[in-house]
Amino acid sequence: DSGVTQTPKHLITATGQRVTLRCSPRSGDLSVYWYQQSLDQGLQFLIQYYNGEERAKGNILERFSAQQFPDLHSELNLSSLELGDSALYFCASSVAVNAGELFFGEGSRLTVL
Amino acid sequence: GESVGLHLPTLSVQEGDNSIINCAYSNSASDYFIWYKQESGKGPQFIIDIRSNMDKRQGQRVTVLLNKTVKHLSLQIAATQPGDSAVYFCAHTRGAQKLVFGQGTRLTINP
């Protein structure tokens, strides 16, 4: 158990809809990262937050947004969903702002029908 | 641009043999490298890391080798066990904020 909690574990929705994925980092970790993993693909970095502020942005679509709240949990919002958005979405956390060892959650599997 | 890639997408080894998983990177400024293991249905788990001022680091049954001259990273797993079956990702950072992951190598253990 990495200490990172993600909900929901599975989500099935339709094209055009909007979903919110939630992440609670390990206790004491200030950085939260979001990654997307499509079938048999690598992990694509989406976005990082550190202590409530956006720190780095990767290949995140404009239809996607995220935020980190004062209690350090984070949410990833995916809107106007398309079939290609079906993937595993991982949240990871670390103590420092610079990525070192990341602790990953179990992921949220999104299926868009 | 920077990239982290893996030479082989799949690797099959006999149980008890040693496994070697390779990774190439293109950014000579990379200074920190990590290997992650992802078992089916789970998130990636940290295995071992190495900084650019080192060329070898050993853990329990695992060794990471870094060759900065040819920008190559490898993960050696000794006496491979069924529980080692997973997808292995190399990743690197360039001093800061994000990890760039390679495509992954699927390691299969044959009995």
mmCIF file with all atom_site columns, C-alpha atoms in Angstrom:
data_model
loop_
_atom_site.group_PDB
_atom_site.id
_atom_site.type_symbol
_atom_site.label_atom_id
_atom_site.label_alt_id
_atom_site.label_comp_id
_atom_site.label_asym_id
_atom_site.label_entity_id
_atom_site.label_seq_id
_atom_site.pdbx_PDB_ins_code
_atom_site.Cartn_x
_atom_site.Cartn_y
_atom_site.Cartn_z
_atom_site.occupancy
_atom_site.B_iso_or_equiv
_atom_site.pdbx_formal_charge
_atom_site.auth_seq_id
_atom_site.auth_comp_id
_atom_site.auth_asym_id
_atom_site.auth_atom_id
_atom_site.pdbx_PDB_model_num
ATOM 1   C CA . ASP A 1 1   ? 0.000   0.000   0.000   1.00 0.00 ? 1   ASP A CA 1
ATOM 2   C CA . SER A 1 2   ? 1.587   3.230   -1.214  1.00 0.00 ? 2   SER A CA 1
ATOM 3   C CA . GLY A 1 3   ? -0.543  5.467   0.989   1.00 0.00 ? 3   GLY A CA 1
ATOM 4   C CA . VAL A 1 4   ? -1.997  7.261   -2.041  1.00 0.00 ? 4   VAL A CA 1
ATOM 5   C CA . THR A 1 5   ? -5.748  6.847   -2.385  1.00 0.00 ? 5   THR A CA 1
ATOM 6   C CA . GLN A 1 6   ? -7.635  7.278   -5.612  1.00 0.00 ? 6   GLN A CA 1
ATOM 7   C CA . THR A 1 7   ? -11.370 7.205   -6.199  1.00 0.00 ? 7   THR A CA 1
ATOM 8   C CA . PRO A 1 8   ? -13.268 5.903   -8.009  1.00 0.00 ? 8   PRO A CA 1
ATOM 9   C CA . LYS A 1 9   ? -11.394 2.755   -9.012  1.00 0.00 ? 9   LYS A CA 1
ATOM 10  C CA . HIS A 1 10  ? -13.603 2.237   -12.025 1.00 0.00 ? 10  HIS A CA 1
ATOM 11  C CA . LEU A 1 11  ? -15.814 4.629   -13.934 1.00 0.00 ? 11  LEU A CA 1
ATOM 12  C CA . ILE A 1 12  ? -17.895 4.069   -17.045 1.00 0.00 ? 12  ILE A CA 1
ATOM 13  C CA . THR A 1 13  ? -19.461 7.011   -18.775 1.00 0.00 ? 13  THR A CA 1
ATOM 14  C CA . ALA A 1 14  ? -20.587 8.242   -22.170 1.00 0.00 ? 14  ALA A CA 1
ATOM 15  C CA . THR A 1 15  ? -19.001 10.560  -24.690 1.00 0.00 ? 15  THR A CA 1
ATOM 16  C CA . GLY A 1 16  ? -19.579 14.207  -23.991 1.00 0.00 ? 16  GLY A CA 1
ATOM 17  C CA . GLN A 1 17  ? -19.869 13.699  -20.260 1.00 0.00 ? 17  GLN A CA 1
ATOM 18  C CA . ARG A 1 18  ? -17.729 15.106  -17.460 1.00 0.00 ? 18  ARG A CA 1
ATOM 19  C CA . VAL A 1 19  ? -16.085 13.188  -14.624 1.00 0.00 ? 19  VAL A CA 1
ATOM 20  C CA . THR A 1 20  ? -13.985 14.028  -11.607 1.00 0.00 ? 20  THR A CA 1
ATOM 21  C CA . LEU A 1 21  ? -11.227 11.822  -10.293 1.00 0.00 ? 21  LEU A CA 1
ATOM 22  C CA . ARG A 1 22  ? -10.029 12.271  -6.755  1.00 0.00 ? 22  ARG A CA 1
ATOM 23  C CA . CYS A 1 23  ? -6.653  11.694  -5.149  1.00 0.00 ? 23  CYS A CA 1
ATOM 24  C CA . SER A 1 24  ? -5.481  11.816  -1.562  1.00 0.00 ? 24  SER A CA 1
ATOM 25  C CA . PRO A 1 25  ? -1.688  11.912  -1.317  1.00 0.00 ? 25  PRO A CA 1
ATOM 26  C CA . ARG A 1 26  ? 0.433   10.177  1.277   1.00 0.00 ? 26  ARG A CA 1
ATOM 27  C CA . SER A 1 27  ? 0.409   11.871  4.630   1.00 0.00 ? 27  SER A CA 1
ATOM 28  C CA . GLY A 1 28  ? 3.011   14.631  4.570   1.00 0.00 ? 28  GLY A CA 1
ATOM 29  C CA . ASP A 1 29  ? 3.439   14.716  0.792   1.00 0.00 ? 29  ASP A CA 1
ATOM 30  C CA . LEU A 1 30  ? 2.944   18.153  -0.708  1.00 0.00 ? 30  LEU A CA 1
ATOM 31  C CA . SER A 1 31  ? 3.333   17.293  -4.393  1.00 0.00 ? 31  SER A CA 1
ATOM 32  C CA . VAL A 1 32  ? 0.639   15.588  -6.397  1.00 0.00 ? 32  VAL A CA 1
ATOM 33  C CA . TYR A 1 33  ? 1.083   14.387  -9.958  1.00 0.00 ? 33  TYR A CA 1
ATOM 34  C CA . TRP A 1 34  ? -1.438  13.106  -12.469 1.00 0.00 ? 34  TRP A CA 1
ATOM 35  C CA . TYR A 1 35  ? -0.524  10.603  -15.160 1.00 0.00 ? 35  TYR A CA 1
ATOM 36  C CA . GLN A 1 36  ? -2.523  8.998   -17.937 1.00 0.00 ? 36  GLN A CA 1
ATOM 37  C CA . GLN A 1 37  ? -1.853  5.446   -19.066 1.00 0.00 ? 37  GLN A CA 1
ATOM 38  C CA . SER A 1 38  ? -3.612  4.159   -22.154 1.00 0.00 ? 38  SER A CA 1
ATOM 39  C CA . LEU A 1 39  ? -3.781  0.445   -22.941 1.00 0.00 ? 39  LEU A CA 1
ATOM 40  C CA . ASP A 1 40  ? -0.294  -1.068  -23.066 1.00 0.00 ? 40  ASP A CA 1
ATOM 41  C CA . GLN A 1 41  ? 1.233   2.368   -23.144 1.00 0.00 ? 41  GLN A CA 1
ATOM 42  C CA . GLY A 1 42  ? 3.612   4.254   -20.966 1.00 0.00 ? 42  GLY A CA 1
ATOM 43  C CA . LEU A 1 43  ? 2.711   6.854   -18.411 1.00 0.00 ? 43  LEU A CA 1
ATOM 44  C CA . GLN A 1 44  ? 2.028   10.286  -19.811 1.00 0.00 ? 44  GLN A CA 1
ATOM 45  C CA . PHE A 1 45  ? 2.534   13.144  -17.406 1.00 0.00 ? 45  PHE A CA 1
ATOM 46  C CA . LEU A 1 46  ? -0.438  15.451  -17.219 1.00 0.00 ? 46  LEU A CA 1
ATOM 47  C CA . ILE A 1 47  ? 0.095   17.947  -14.435 1.00 0.00 ? 47  ILE A CA 1
ATOM 48  C CA . GLN A 1 48  ? 1.747   18.530  -11.062 1.00 0.00 ? 48  GLN A CA 1
ATOM 49  C CA . TYR A 1 49  ? 0.668   20.521  -8.051  1.00 0.00 ? 49  TYR A CA 1
ATOM 50  C CA . TYR A 1 50  ? 2.770   21.488  -5.098  1.00 0.00 ? 50  TYR A CA 1
ATOM 51  C CA . ASN A 1 51  ? 1.184   22.783  -1.913  1.00 0.00 ? 51  ASN A CA 1
ATOM 52  C CA . GLY A 1 52  ? -1.887  23.981  -3.755  1.00 0.00 ? 52  GLY A CA 1
ATOM 53  C CA . GLU A 1 53  ? -0.206  25.601  -6.727  1.00 0.00 ? 53  GLU A CA 1
ATOM 54  C CA . GLU A 1 54  ? 0.279   24.311  -10.233 1.00 0.00 ? 54  GLU A CA 1
ATOM 55  C CA . ARG A 1 55  ? 3.938   23.458  -10.651 1.00 0.00 ? 55  ARG A CA 1
ATOM 56  C CA . ALA A 1 56  ? 4.329   21.788  -14.009 1.00 0.00 ? 56  ALA A CA 1
ATOM 57  C CA . LYS A 1 57  ? 2.154   20.950  -16.938 1.00 0.00 ? 57  LYS A CA 1
ATOM 58  C CA . GLY A 1 58  ? 2.588   18.130  -19.371 1.00 0.00 ? 58  GLY A CA 1
ATOM 59  C CA . ASN A 1 59  ? 0.446   16.809  -22.156 1.00 0.00 ? 59  ASN A CA 1
ATOM 60  C CA . ILE A 1 60  ? -2.822  17.794  -20.598 1.00 0.00 ? 60  ILE A CA 1
ATOM 61  C CA . LEU A 1 61  ? -5.708  18.581  -22.911 1.00 0.00 ? 61  LEU A CA 1
ATOM 62  C CA . GLU A 1 62  ? -7.645  21.812  -22.564 1.00 0.00 ? 62  GLU A CA 1
ATOM 63  C CA . ARG A 1 63  ? -10.719 19.710  -21.780 1.00 0.00 ? 63  ARG A CA 1
ATOM 64  C CA . PHE A 1 64  ? -8.937  18.497  -18.664 1.00 0.00 ? 64  PHE A CA 1
ATOM 65  C CA . SER A 1 65  ? -8.231  20.506  -15.554 1.00 0.00 ? 65  SER A CA 1
ATOM 66  C CA . ALA A 1 66  ? -7.002  19.832  -12.065 1.00 0.00 ? 66  ALA A CA 1
ATOM 67  C CA . GLN A 1 67  ? -6.607  21.469  -8.730  1.00 0.00 ? 67  GLN A CA 1
ATOM 68  C CA . GLN A 1 68  ? -5.105  20.805  -5.331  1.00 0.00 ? 68  GLN A CA 1
ATOM 69  C CA . PHE A 1 69  ? -7.065  21.821  -2.287  1.00 0.00 ? 69  PHE A CA 1
ATOM 70  C CA . PRO A 1 70  ? -5.832  23.226  1.060   1.00 0.00 ? 70  PRO A CA 1
ATOM 71  C CA . ASP A 1 71  ? -6.014  19.749  2.593   1.00 0.00 ? 71  ASP A CA 1
ATOM 72  C CA . LEU A 1 72  ? -3.685  18.668  -0.254  1.00 0.00 ? 72  LEU A CA 1
ATOM 73  C CA . HIS A 1 73  ? -6.075  16.301  -1.948  1.00 0.00 ? 73  HIS A CA 1
ATOM 74  C CA . SER A 1 74  ? -6.370  16.782  -5.673  1.00 0.00 ? 74  SER A CA 1
ATOM 75  C CA . GLU A 1 75  ? -9.041  16.394  -8.294  1.00 0.00 ? 75  GLU A CA 1
ATOM 76  C CA . LEU A 1 76  ? -8.687  15.833  -12.014 1.00 0.00 ? 76  LEU A CA 1
ATOM 77  C CA . ASN A 1 77  ? -11.654 16.994  -14.047 1.00 0.00 ? 77  ASN A CA 1
ATOM 78  C CA . LEU A 1 78  ? -12.210 15.518  -17.482 1.00 0.00 ? 78  LEU A CA 1
ATOM 79  C CA . SER A 1 79  ? -14.899 17.105  -19.636 1.00 0.00 ? 79  SER A CA 1
ATOM 80  C CA . SER A 1 80  ? -16.422 16.635  -23.086 1.00 0.00 ? 80  SER A CA 1
ATOM 81  C CA . LEU A 1 81  ? -15.168 13.096  -22.888 1.00 0.00 ? 81  LEU A CA 1
ATOM 82  C CA . GLU A 1 82  ? -14.152 11.263  -26.027 1.00 0.00 ? 82  GLU A CA 1
ATOM 83  C CA . LEU A 1 83  ? -13.614 7.577   -26.658 1.00 0.00 ? 83  LEU A CA 1
ATOM 84  C CA . GLY A 1 84  ? -9.874  8.157   -26.700 1.00 0.00 ? 84  GLY A CA 1
ATOM 85  C CA . ASP A 1 85  ? -9.937  9.406   -23.140 1.00 0.00 ? 85  ASP A CA 1
ATOM 86  C CA . SER A 1 86  ? -10.497 5.858   -21.938 1.00 0.00 ? 86  SER A CA 1
ATOM 87  C CA . ALA A 1 87  ? -7.425  5.064   -19.880 1.00 0.00 ? 87  ALA A CA 1
ATOM 88  C CA . LEU A 1 88  ? -6.012  4.507   -16.444 1.00 0.00 ? 88  LEU A CA 1
ATOM 89  C CA . TYR A 1 89  ? -5.434  7.732   -14.598 1.00 0.00 ? 89  TYR A CA 1
ATOM 90  C CA . PHE A 1 90  ? -2.804  7.579   -11.895 1.00 0.00 ? 90  PHE A CA 1
ATOM 91  C CA . CYS A 1 91  ? -2.141  9.987   -9.133  1.00 0.00 ? 91  CYS A CA 1
ATOM 92  C CA . ALA A 1 92  ? 1.242   10.037  -7.448  1.00 0.00 ? 92  ALA A CA 1
ATOM 93  C CA . SER A 1 93  ? 2.659   12.030  -4.596  1.00 0.00 ? 93  SER A CA 1
ATOM 94  C CA . SER A 1 94  ? 6.038   13.007  -3.254  1.00 0.00 ? 94  SER A CA 1
ATOM 95  C CA . VAL A 1 95  ? 7.356   15.008  -0.363  1.00 0.00 ? 95  VAL A CA 1
ATOM 96  C CA . ALA A 1 96  ? 9.350   17.528  -2.345  1.00 0.00 ? 96  ALA A CA 1
ATOM 97  C CA . VAL A 1 97  ? 8.560   19.780  -5.252  1.00 0.00 ? 97  VAL A CA 1
ATOM 98  C CA . ASN A 1 98  ? 11.206  18.079  -7.339  1.00 0.00 ? 98  ASN A CA 1
ATOM 99  C CA . ALA A 1 99  ? 10.225  14.650  -8.475  1.00 0.00 ? 99  ALA A CA 1
ATOM 100 C CA . GLY A 1 100 ? 12.193  11.959  -6.783  1.00 0.00 ? 100 GLY A CA 1
ATOM 101 C CA . GLU A 1 101 ? 10.582  8.771   -5.657  1.00 0.00 ? 101 GLU A CA 1
ATOM 102 C CA . LEU A 1 102 ? 6.920   9.015   -6.524  1.00 0.00 ? 102 LEU A CA 1
ATOM 103 C CA . PHE A 1 103 ? 4.322   6.967   -4.706  1.00 0.00 ? 103 PHE A CA 1
ATOM 104 C CA . PHE A 1 104 ? 1.514   5.938   -6.995  1.00 0.00 ? 104 PHE A CA 1
ATOM 105 C CA . GLY A 1 105 ? -2.082  5.167   -6.238  1.00 0.00 ? 105 GLY A CA 1
ATOM 106 C CA . GLU A 1 106 ? -3.871  2.171   -7.705  1.00 0.00 ? 106 GLU A CA 1
ATOM 107 C CA . GLY A 1 107 ? -5.364  4.285   -10.471 1.00 0.00 ? 107 GLY A CA 1
ATOM 108 C CA . SER A 1 108 ? -8.830  5.132   -11.719 1.00 0.00 ? 108 SER A CA 1
ATOM 109 C CA . ARG A 1 109 ? -9.904  3.222   -14.786 1.00 0.00 ? 109 ARG A CA 1
ATOM 110 C CA . LEU A 1 110 ? -12.067 5.373   -17.009 1.00 0.00 ? 110 LEU A CA 1
ATOM 111 C CA . THR A 1 111 ? -14.084 3.826   -19.795 1.00 0.00 ? 111 THR A CA 1
ATOM 112 C CA . VAL A 1 112 ? -15.851 6.137   -22.217 1.00 0.00 ? 112 VAL A CA 1
ATOM 113 C CA . LEU A 1 113 ? -18.538 4.457   -24.306 1.00 0.00 ? 113 LEU A CA 1
ATOM 114 C CA . GLY B 2 1   ? 13.848  16.657  -27.646 1.00 0.00 ? 1   GLY B CA 1
ATOM 115 C CA . GLU B 2 2   ? 14.247  14.475  -24.639 1.00 0.00 ? 2   GLU B CA 1
ATOM 116 C CA . SER B 2 3   ? 12.991  10.963  -24.719 1.00 0.00 ? 3   SER B CA 1
ATOM 117 C CA . VAL B 2 4   ? 13.237  7.841   -22.715 1.00 0.00 ? 4   VAL B CA 1
ATOM 118 C CA . GLY B 2 5   ? 12.836  4.646   -24.624 1.00 0.00 ? 5   GLY B CA 1
ATOM 119 C CA . LEU B 2 6   ? 13.189  0.959   -24.134 1.00 0.00 ? 6   LEU B CA 1
ATOM 120 C CA . HIS B 2 7   ? 14.956  -1.367  -26.501 1.00 0.00 ? 7   HIS B CA 1
ATOM 121 C CA . LEU B 2 8   ? 12.546  -4.274  -26.136 1.00 0.00 ? 8   LEU B CA 1
ATOM 122 C CA . PRO B 2 9   ? 8.824   -4.207  -25.409 1.00 0.00 ? 9   PRO B CA 1
ATOM 123 C CA . THR B 2 10  ? 8.786   -7.791  -24.091 1.00 0.00 ? 10  THR B CA 1
ATOM 124 C CA . LEU B 2 11  ? 11.263  -10.051 -22.381 1.00 0.00 ? 11  LEU B CA 1
ATOM 125 C CA . SER B 2 12  ? 10.817  -13.700 -21.459 1.00 0.00 ? 12  SER B CA 1
ATOM 126 C CA . VAL B 2 13  ? 13.228  -15.405 -19.102 1.00 0.00 ? 13  VAL B CA 1
ATOM 127 C CA . GLN B 2 14  ? 13.415  -18.729 -17.343 1.00 0.00 ? 14  GLN B CA 1
ATOM 128 C CA . GLU B 2 15  ? 12.737  -18.767 -13.650 1.00 0.00 ? 15  GLU B CA 1
ATOM 129 C CA . GLY B 2 16  ? 16.015  -18.567 -11.813 1.00 0.00 ? 16  GLY B CA 1
ATOM 130 C CA . ASP B 2 17  ? 17.856  -16.831 -14.628 1.00 0.00 ? 17  ASP B CA 1
ATOM 131 C CA . ASN B 2 18  ? 19.007  -13.252 -14.498 1.00 0.00 ? 18  ASN B CA 1
ATOM 132 C CA . SER B 2 19  ? 16.984  -10.610 -16.338 1.00 0.00 ? 19  SER B CA 1
ATOM 133 C CA . ILE B 2 20  ? 18.361  -7.512  -17.970 1.00 0.00 ? 20  ILE B CA 1
ATOM 134 C CA . ILE B 2 21  ? 16.019  -4.721  -19.007 1.00 0.00 ? 21  ILE B CA 1
ATOM 135 C CA . ASN B 2 22  ? 17.463  -1.886  -21.025 1.00 0.00 ? 22  ASN B CA 1
ATOM 136 C CA . CYS B 2 23  ? 16.580  1.745   -21.463 1.00 0.00 ? 23  CYS B CA 1
ATOM 137 C CA . ALA B 2 24  ? 17.980  4.497   -23.645 1.00 0.00 ? 24  ALA B CA 1
ATOM 138 C CA . TYR B 2 25  ? 17.603  8.185   -23.064 1.00 0.00 ? 25  TYR B CA 1
ATOM 139 C CA . SER B 2 26  ? 18.456  11.097  -25.276 1.00 0.00 ? 26  SER B CA 1
ATOM 140 C CA . ASN B 2 27  ? 18.878  13.983  -22.865 1.00 0.00 ? 27  ASN B CA 1
ATOM 141 C CA . SER B 2 28  ? 22.446  14.227  -21.633 1.00 0.00 ? 28  SER B CA 1
ATOM 142 C CA . ALA B 2 29  ? 21.298  16.690  -18.968 1.00 0.00 ? 29  ALA B CA 1
ATOM 143 C CA . SER B 2 30  ? 19.249  14.010  -17.217 1.00 0.00 ? 30  SER B CA 1
ATOM 144 C CA . ASP B 2 31  ? 20.486  13.668  -13.671 1.00 0.00 ? 31  ASP B CA 1
ATOM 145 C CA . TYR B 2 32  ? 18.217  11.221  -11.914 1.00 0.00 ? 32  TYR B CA 1
ATOM 146 C CA . PHE B 2 33  ? 16.909  7.874   -13.098 1.00 0.00 ? 33  PHE B CA 1
ATOM 147 C CA . ILE B 2 34  ? 14.371  5.537   -11.603 1.00 0.00 ? 34  ILE B CA 1
ATOM 148 C CA . TRP B 2 35  ? 13.067  2.075   -12.359 1.00 0.00 ? 35  TRP B CA 1
ATOM 149 C CA . TYR B 2 36  ? 9.458   1.303   -11.600 1.00 0.00 ? 36  TYR B CA 1
ATOM 150 C CA . LYS B 2 37  ? 7.633   -2.009  -11.583 1.00 0.00 ? 37  LYS B CA 1
ATOM 151 C CA . GLN B 2 38  ? 3.967   -2.191  -12.482 1.00 0.00 ? 38  GLN B CA 1
ATOM 152 C CA . GLU B 2 39  ? 2.112   -5.379  -11.751 1.00 0.00 ? 39  GLU B CA 1
ATOM 153 C CA . SER B 2 40  ? -1.170  -6.078  -13.440 1.00 0.00 ? 40  SER B CA 1
ATOM 154 C CA . GLY B 2 41  ? -3.958  -3.920  -12.072 1.00 0.00 ? 41  GLY B CA 1
ATOM 155 C CA . LYS B 2 42  ? -1.698  -1.907  -9.829  1.00 0.00 ? 42  LYS B CA 1
ATOM 156 C CA . GLY B 2 43  ? 0.104   1.382   -9.851  1.00 0.00 ? 43  GLY B CA 1
ATOM 157 C CA . PRO B 2 44  ? 3.840   1.610   -10.530 1.00 0.00 ? 44  PRO B CA 1
ATOM 158 C CA . GLN B 2 45  ? 6.100   0.842   -7.605  1.00 0.00 ? 45  GLN B CA 1
ATOM 159 C CA . PHE B 2 46  ? 9.567   2.243   -7.065  1.00 0.00 ? 46  PHE B CA 1
ATOM 160 C CA . ILE B 2 47  ? 12.331  -0.330  -7.425  1.00 0.00 ? 47  ILE B CA 1
ATOM 161 C CA . ILE B 2 48  ? 15.615  1.501   -7.450  1.00 0.00 ? 48  ILE B CA 1
ATOM 162 C CA . ASP B 2 49  ? 17.084  4.830   -8.448  1.00 0.00 ? 49  ASP B CA 1
ATOM 163 C CA . ILE B 2 50  ? 20.451  6.209   -9.456  1.00 0.00 ? 50  ILE B CA 1
ATOM 164 C CA . ARG B 2 51  ? 21.874  9.673   -9.805  1.00 0.00 ? 51  ARG B CA 1
ATOM 165 C CA . SER B 2 52  ? 24.060  10.778  -12.662 1.00 0.00 ? 52  SER B CA 1
ATOM 166 C CA . ASN B 2 53  ? 27.173  10.948  -10.467 1.00 0.00 ? 53  ASN B CA 1
ATOM 167 C CA . MET B 2 54  ? 27.028  7.158   -10.086 1.00 0.00 ? 54  MET B CA 1
ATOM 168 C CA . ASP B 2 55  ? 27.342  4.342   -12.592 1.00 0.00 ? 55  ASP B CA 1
ATOM 169 C CA . LYS B 2 56  ? 26.074  1.458   -10.505 1.00 0.00 ? 56  LYS B CA 1
ATOM 170 C CA . ARG B 2 57  ? 23.748  0.931   -7.610  1.00 0.00 ? 57  ARG B CA 1
ATOM 171 C CA . GLN B 2 58  ? 22.641  -2.299  -6.016  1.00 0.00 ? 58  GLN B CA 1
ATOM 172 C CA . GLY B 2 59  ? 19.520  -3.217  -4.156  1.00 0.00 ? 59  GLY B CA 1
ATOM 173 C CA . GLN B 2 60  ? 18.041  -6.477  -3.081  1.00 0.00 ? 60  GLN B CA 1
ATOM 174 C CA . ARG B 2 61  ? 18.366  -8.759  -6.148  1.00 0.00 ? 61  ARG B CA 1
ATOM 175 C CA . VAL B 2 62  ? 18.373  -5.699  -8.405  1.00 0.00 ? 62  VAL B CA 1
ATOM 176 C CA . THR B 2 63  ? 21.187  -3.650  -9.862  1.00 0.00 ? 63  THR B CA 1
ATOM 177 C CA . VAL B 2 64  ? 20.915  -0.519  -11.936 1.00 0.00 ? 64  VAL B CA 1
ATOM 178 C CA . LEU B 2 65  ? 23.717  0.422   -14.289 1.00 0.00 ? 65  LEU B CA 1
ATOM 179 C CA . LEU B 2 66  ? 24.093  3.835   -15.834 1.00 0.00 ? 66  LEU B CA 1
ATOM 180 C CA . ASN B 2 67  ? 26.322  4.520   -18.812 1.00 0.00 ? 67  ASN B CA 1
ATOM 181 C CA . LYS B 2 68  ? 26.288  8.234   -19.387 1.00 0.00 ? 68  LYS B CA 1
ATOM 182 C CA . THR B 2 69  ? 28.610  8.011   -22.356 1.00 0.00 ? 69  THR B CA 1
ATOM 183 C CA . VAL B 2 70  ? 26.053  6.189   -24.444 1.00 0.00 ? 70  VAL B CA 1
ATOM 184 C CA . LYS B 2 71  ? 23.044  7.390   -22.458 1.00 0.00 ? 71  LYS B CA 1
ATOM 185 C CA . HIS B 2 72  ? 21.963  3.920   -21.470 1.00 0.00 ? 72  HIS B CA 1
ATOM 186 C CA . LEU B 2 73  ? 20.357  2.557   -18.334 1.00 0.00 ? 73  LEU B CA 1
ATOM 187 C CA . SER B 2 74  ? 19.773  -1.043  -17.411 1.00 0.00 ? 74  SER B CA 1
ATOM 188 C CA . LEU B 2 75  ? 18.029  -2.963  -14.681 1.00 0.00 ? 75  LEU B CA 1
ATOM 189 C CA . GLN B 2 76  ? 19.390  -6.345  -13.738 1.00 0.00 ? 76  GLN B CA 1
ATOM 190 C CA . ILE B 2 77  ? 17.250  -8.725  -11.730 1.00 0.00 ? 77  ILE B CA 1
ATOM 191 C CA . ALA B 2 78  ? 19.076  -11.674 -10.239 1.00 0.00 ? 78  ALA B CA 1
ATOM 192 C CA . ALA B 2 79  ? 17.504  -15.119 -9.943  1.00 0.00 ? 79  ALA B CA 1
ATOM 193 C CA . THR B 2 80  ? 14.226  -14.036 -11.507 1.00 0.00 ? 80  THR B CA 1
ATOM 194 C CA . GLN B 2 81  ? 11.136  -15.260 -9.691  1.00 0.00 ? 81  GLN B CA 1
ATOM 195 C CA . PRO B 2 82  ? 7.493   -15.561 -10.802 1.00 0.00 ? 82  PRO B CA 1
ATOM 196 C CA . GLY B 2 83  ? 6.692   -12.516 -8.702  1.00 0.00 ? 83  GLY B CA 1
ATOM 197 C CA . ASP B 2 84  ? 8.969   -10.456 -10.921 1.00 0.00 ? 84  ASP B CA 1
ATOM 198 C CA . SER B 2 85  ? 6.477   -10.711 -13.759 1.00 0.00 ? 85  SER B CA 1
ATOM 199 C CA . ALA B 2 86  ? 5.413   -7.169  -14.480 1.00 0.00 ? 86  ALA B CA 1
ATOM 200 C CA . VAL B 2 87  ? 5.950   -4.214  -16.759 1.00 0.00 ? 87  VAL B CA 1
ATOM 201 C CA . TYR B 2 88  ? 9.128   -2.331  -15.952 1.00 0.00 ? 88  TYR B CA 1
ATOM 202 C CA . PHE B 2 89  ? 9.445   1.360   -16.678 1.00 0.00 ? 89  PHE B CA 1
ATOM 203 C CA . CYS B 2 90  ? 12.520  3.492   -16.646 1.00 0.00 ? 90  CYS B CA 1
ATOM 204 C CA . ALA B 2 91  ? 12.029  7.165   -15.976 1.00 0.00 ? 91  ALA B CA 1
ATOM 205 C CA . HIS B 2 92  ? 14.183  10.194  -15.596 1.00 0.00 ? 92  HIS B CA 1
ATOM 206 C CA . THR B 2 93  ? 14.061  13.724  -14.366 1.00 0.00 ? 93  THR B CA 1
ATOM 207 C CA . ARG B 2 94  ? 16.079  16.686  -15.430 1.00 0.00 ? 94  ARG B CA 1
ATOM 208 C CA . GLY B 2 95  ? 16.550  18.261  -12.080 1.00 0.00 ? 95  GLY B CA 1
ATOM 209 C CA . ALA B 2 96  ? 12.912  19.097  -11.470 1.00 0.00 ? 96  ALA B CA 1
ATOM 210 C CA . GLN B 2 97  ? 9.291   18.685  -11.618 1.00 0.00 ? 97  GLN B CA 1
ATOM 211 C CA . LYS B 2 98  ? 8.260   15.774  -13.730 1.00 0.00 ? 98  LYS B CA 1
ATOM 212 C CA . LEU B 2 99  ? 9.259   12.231  -14.451 1.00 0.00 ? 99  LEU B CA 1
ATOM 213 C CA . VAL B 2 100 ? 9.352   11.151  -18.063 1.00 0.00 ? 100 VAL B CA 1
ATOM 214 C CA . PHE B 2 101 ? 8.507   7.488   -18.408 1.00 0.00 ? 101 PHE B CA 1
ATOM 215 C CA . GLY B 2 102 ? 9.594   5.112   -21.104 1.00 0.00 ? 102 GLY B CA 1
ATOM 216 C CA . GLN B 2 103 ? 7.201   2.827   -22.922 1.00 0.00 ? 103 GLN B CA 1
ATOM 217 C CA . GLY B 2 104 ? 7.772   -0.120  -20.617 1.00 0.00 ? 104 GLY B CA 1
ATOM 218 C CA . THR B 2 105 ? 9.093   -3.650  -20.951 1.00 0.00 ? 105 THR B CA 1
ATOM 219 C CA . ARG B 2 106 ? 6.861   -6.573  -20.093 1.00 0.00 ? 106 ARG B CA 1
ATOM 220 C CA . LEU B 2 107 ? 8.839   -9.237  -18.250 1.00 0.00 ? 107 LEU B CA 1
ATOM 221 C CA . THR B 2 108 ? 7.433   -12.756 -18.413 1.00 0.00 ? 108 THR B CA 1
ATOM 222 C CA . ILE B 2 109 ? 8.843   -15.575 -16.325 1.00 0.00 ? 109 ILE B CA 1
ATOM 223 C CA . ASN B 2 110 ? 8.788   -19.052 -17.795 1.00 0.00 ? 110 ASN B CA 1
ATOM 224 C CA . PRO B 2 111 ? 8.632   -21.935 -15.297 1.00 0.00 ? 111 PRO B CA 1
#
